[in-house]
Amino acid sequence: MSKSDSKSQVKFMSAMFKGKEIFKPLNTGFIDERVSCIREYVANIFFYTKNGHTIMVDAGYNYEKLAEKMSWLNIDSKDIKEILITHLDTDHVGAIEKDSEGIFKDSTIYIGRVENEYLTGNKRRKVFWGLYKLPRVNIDNKKVLVDDSQVIFIGDIKIEAFIVPGHTWGHLVYLIDDMYLFTGDTIWFGADGGYAFLNTLAEDGKLQIKSLKRLEEILRKRNLNLKIITGHTGWTDDINFAFAHSDEICNSLRRKPKVHDPNAPYDGFDESGDKKENIEKVLPKILQK
């Protein structure tokens, strides 16, 4: 998807979702001493740091302020050698697309083997119940293809991937060090808990719910102490909250969807509250924990 296509999508999404109280991205800052995030309109990208090594989870929009906001977190794009990609929608891969600024051109991307078929052209990304095909994404980075339940190590960072098809055909979530679950566009948090992601953007809504239930079963059997981190609606350490409505999907076409949060911004694309000084106020408290 070109930069112009990406900008057009931002305008369309802003107009479509204003006032629905469903996008609630985190502002740029820190979740804890290992996980930081950058807000790009309604999307978050994440950085995971352990023993001095930082990996990135998803690559956001084709976003002009990315390098600036990375500097707020004291992260240099040259130090990002690995990027985990949950799926290939442009709000998750924009910074590594061909016509981006290229600040991650030397990074290796990890992507699901099935999801990679969008890149090869064997599959086309469809939304609105298959009625609309999105422009194809083009990426030149070196790739490592990842399979369901595969465990990989980057340095001493343990990463386990699970396929959760439905939003896209090869969407992955990443469990890092058995402590952090990065869910991309798998779970959508409303004020009363988690649901399957937006119905309008799913390749197959019923499959999306089935995948979410499978993921819940896997995690509950392991009885892990998790932080469950979403791409658009924040995070929780309460697994019951995260999967409270795992058998339902967020219907985003309603004027006021059931899955909403009154604390969400009127326009999720308004970044006026995302400021460097807000990070500086909370960072000392996080680092002291």
Short mmCIF file of C-alpha atoms in Angstrom, two decimals, residues 18-142:
data_model
loop_
_atom_site.label_atom_id
_atom_site.label_comp_id
_atom_site.label_asym_id
_atom_site.label_seq_id
_atom_site.Cartn_x
_atom_site.Cartn_y
_atom_site.Cartn_z
CA LYS A 18 -15.64 9.45 15.33
CA GLY A 19 -17.79 9.38 18.45
CA LYS A 20 -18.15 5.60 18.57
CA GLU A 21 -15.87 5.27 21.62
CA ILE A 22 -14.14 2.13 20.38
CA PHE A 23 -10.55 3.17 19.58
CA LYS A 24 -8.53 3.67 22.77
CA PRO A 25 -4.81 3.56 21.89
CA LEU A 26 -2.12 4.05 24.50
CA ASN A 27 -0.23 7.31 24.36
CA THR A 28 3.50 7.07 23.71
CA GLY A 29 5.25 5.85 26.84
CA PHE A 30 6.03 2.81 28.97
CA ILE A 31 3.91 -0.11 30.16
CA ASP A 32 6.73 -1.28 32.40
CA GLU A 33 10.53 -1.52 32.44
CA ARG A 34 10.55 -3.90 29.44
CA VAL A 35 7.69 -2.70 27.22
CA SER A 36 7.31 0.71 25.65
CA CYS A 37 4.94 1.90 22.96
CA ILE A 38 4.42 4.60 20.39
CA ARG A 39 1.03 5.93 19.44
CA GLU A 40 0.36 6.44 15.76
CA TYR A 41 -3.18 7.79 15.45
CA VAL A 42 -5.37 4.85 16.63
CA ALA A 43 -2.60 2.24 16.52
CA ASN A 44 0.24 1.31 18.84
CA ILE A 45 3.59 -0.20 18.02
CA PHE A 46 5.61 -1.78 20.80
CA PHE A 47 9.22 -2.27 21.81
CA TYR A 48 10.44 -5.04 24.07
CA THR A 49 13.82 -4.62 25.77
CA LYS A 50 15.74 -7.27 27.69
CA ASN A 51 19.39 -7.20 28.70
CA GLY A 52 20.08 -4.28 26.39
CA HIS A 53 18.48 -5.85 23.27
CA THR A 54 15.33 -4.27 21.84
CA ILE A 55 12.91 -5.87 19.39
CA MET A 56 9.89 -4.22 17.82
CA VAL A 57 6.35 -5.59 17.58
CA ASP A 58 4.51 -4.36 14.48
CA ALA A 59 5.53 -1.35 12.43
CA GLY A 60 2.54 0.97 12.51
CA TYR A 61 1.46 3.37 9.80
CA ASN A 62 3.69 4.97 7.18
CA TYR A 63 4.09 7.63 9.84
CA GLU A 64 6.15 10.81 9.61
CA LYS A 65 6.66 11.29 13.38
CA LEU A 66 7.92 7.79 14.14
CA ALA A 67 11.63 8.61 14.46
CA GLU A 68 10.82 11.65 16.60
CA LYS A 69 8.63 9.64 18.97
CA MET A 70 11.24 6.88 19.17
CA SER A 71 13.66 9.51 20.43
CA TRP A 72 11.20 10.27 23.25
CA LEU A 73 11.80 6.67 24.38
CA ASN A 74 15.58 6.85 23.78
CA ILE A 75 15.32 4.22 21.05
CA ASP A 76 17.35 4.52 17.83
CA SER A 77 15.92 2.88 14.71
CA LYS A 78 19.42 1.62 13.84
CA ASP A 79 19.31 -0.59 16.93
CA ILE A 80 16.14 -2.37 15.79
CA LYS A 81 17.39 -5.51 14.08
CA GLU A 82 14.23 -7.62 14.44
CA ILE A 83 10.55 -6.78 13.98
CA LEU A 84 7.72 -9.18 14.82
CA ILE A 85 4.74 -8.66 12.51
CA THR A 86 1.31 -9.83 13.68
CA HIS A 87 -0.33 -9.23 10.28
CA LEU A 88 0.07 -7.23 7.09
CA ASP A 89 -2.53 -4.46 7.38
CA THR A 90 -0.96 -1.10 6.62
CA ASP A 91 -1.44 0.22 10.18
CA HIS A 92 0.88 -2.59 11.32
CA VAL A 93 3.53 -2.59 8.56
CA GLY A 94 3.60 0.96 7.19
CA ALA A 95 7.12 1.76 8.42
CA ILE A 96 8.60 -1.17 6.47
CA GLU A 97 6.69 -0.72 3.22
CA LYS A 98 8.72 0.10 0.10
CA ASP A 99 7.85 3.79 -0.04
CA SER A 100 8.34 4.43 3.70
CA GLU A 101 11.25 6.46 5.08
CA GLY A 102 13.24 3.22 5.19
CA ILE A 103 14.51 3.63 8.74
CA PHE A 104 14.12 -0.15 9.28
CA LYS A 105 15.36 -1.27 5.87
CA ASP A 106 18.09 -3.43 7.45
CA SER A 107 15.79 -5.06 10.00
CA THR A 108 14.70 -8.67 9.69
CA ILE A 109 10.95 -9.16 9.90
CA TYR A 110 9.27 -12.20 11.39
CA ILE A 111 5.93 -13.01 9.80
CA GLY A 112 3.54 -15.94 9.67
CA ARG A 113 4.01 -18.38 6.83
CA VAL A 114 0.32 -18.11 5.91
CA GLU A 115 0.28 -14.31 6.27
CA ASN A 116 3.23 -14.11 3.87
CA GLU A 117 0.88 -15.14 1.05
CA TYR A 118 -0.46 -11.58 1.04
CA LEU A 119 3.06 -10.44 0.16
CA THR A 120 3.54 -13.05 -2.57
CA GLY A 121 0.17 -12.16 -4.12
CA ASN A 122 -1.33 -15.60 -3.53
CA LYS A 123 -3.95 -13.93 -1.32
CA ARG A 124 -5.61 -10.51 -1.43
CA ARG A 125 -6.67 -8.71 1.73
CA LYS A 126 -10.44 -8.19 1.78
CA VAL A 127 -12.61 -6.22 4.20
CA PHE A 128 -16.32 -5.40 4.53
CA TRP A 129 -17.36 -9.04 4.14
CA GLY A 130 -15.15 -9.54 1.11
CA LEU A 131 -16.68 -6.66 -0.83
CA TYR A 132 -13.54 -4.51 -0.93
CA LYS A 133 -9.95 -5.46 -1.73
CA LEU A 134 -7.21 -3.43 -0.06
CA PRO A 135 -4.18 -2.33 -2.09
CA ARG A 136 -1.35 -4.81 -1.95
CA VAL A 137 1.46 -4.31 0.57
CA ASN A 138 5.04 -4.37 -0.74
CA ILE A 139 8.02 -5.05 1.56
CA ASP A 140 11.68 -5.73 0.69
CA ASN A 141 13.05 -6.60 4.15
CA LYS A 142 14.66 -9.93 4.86
#
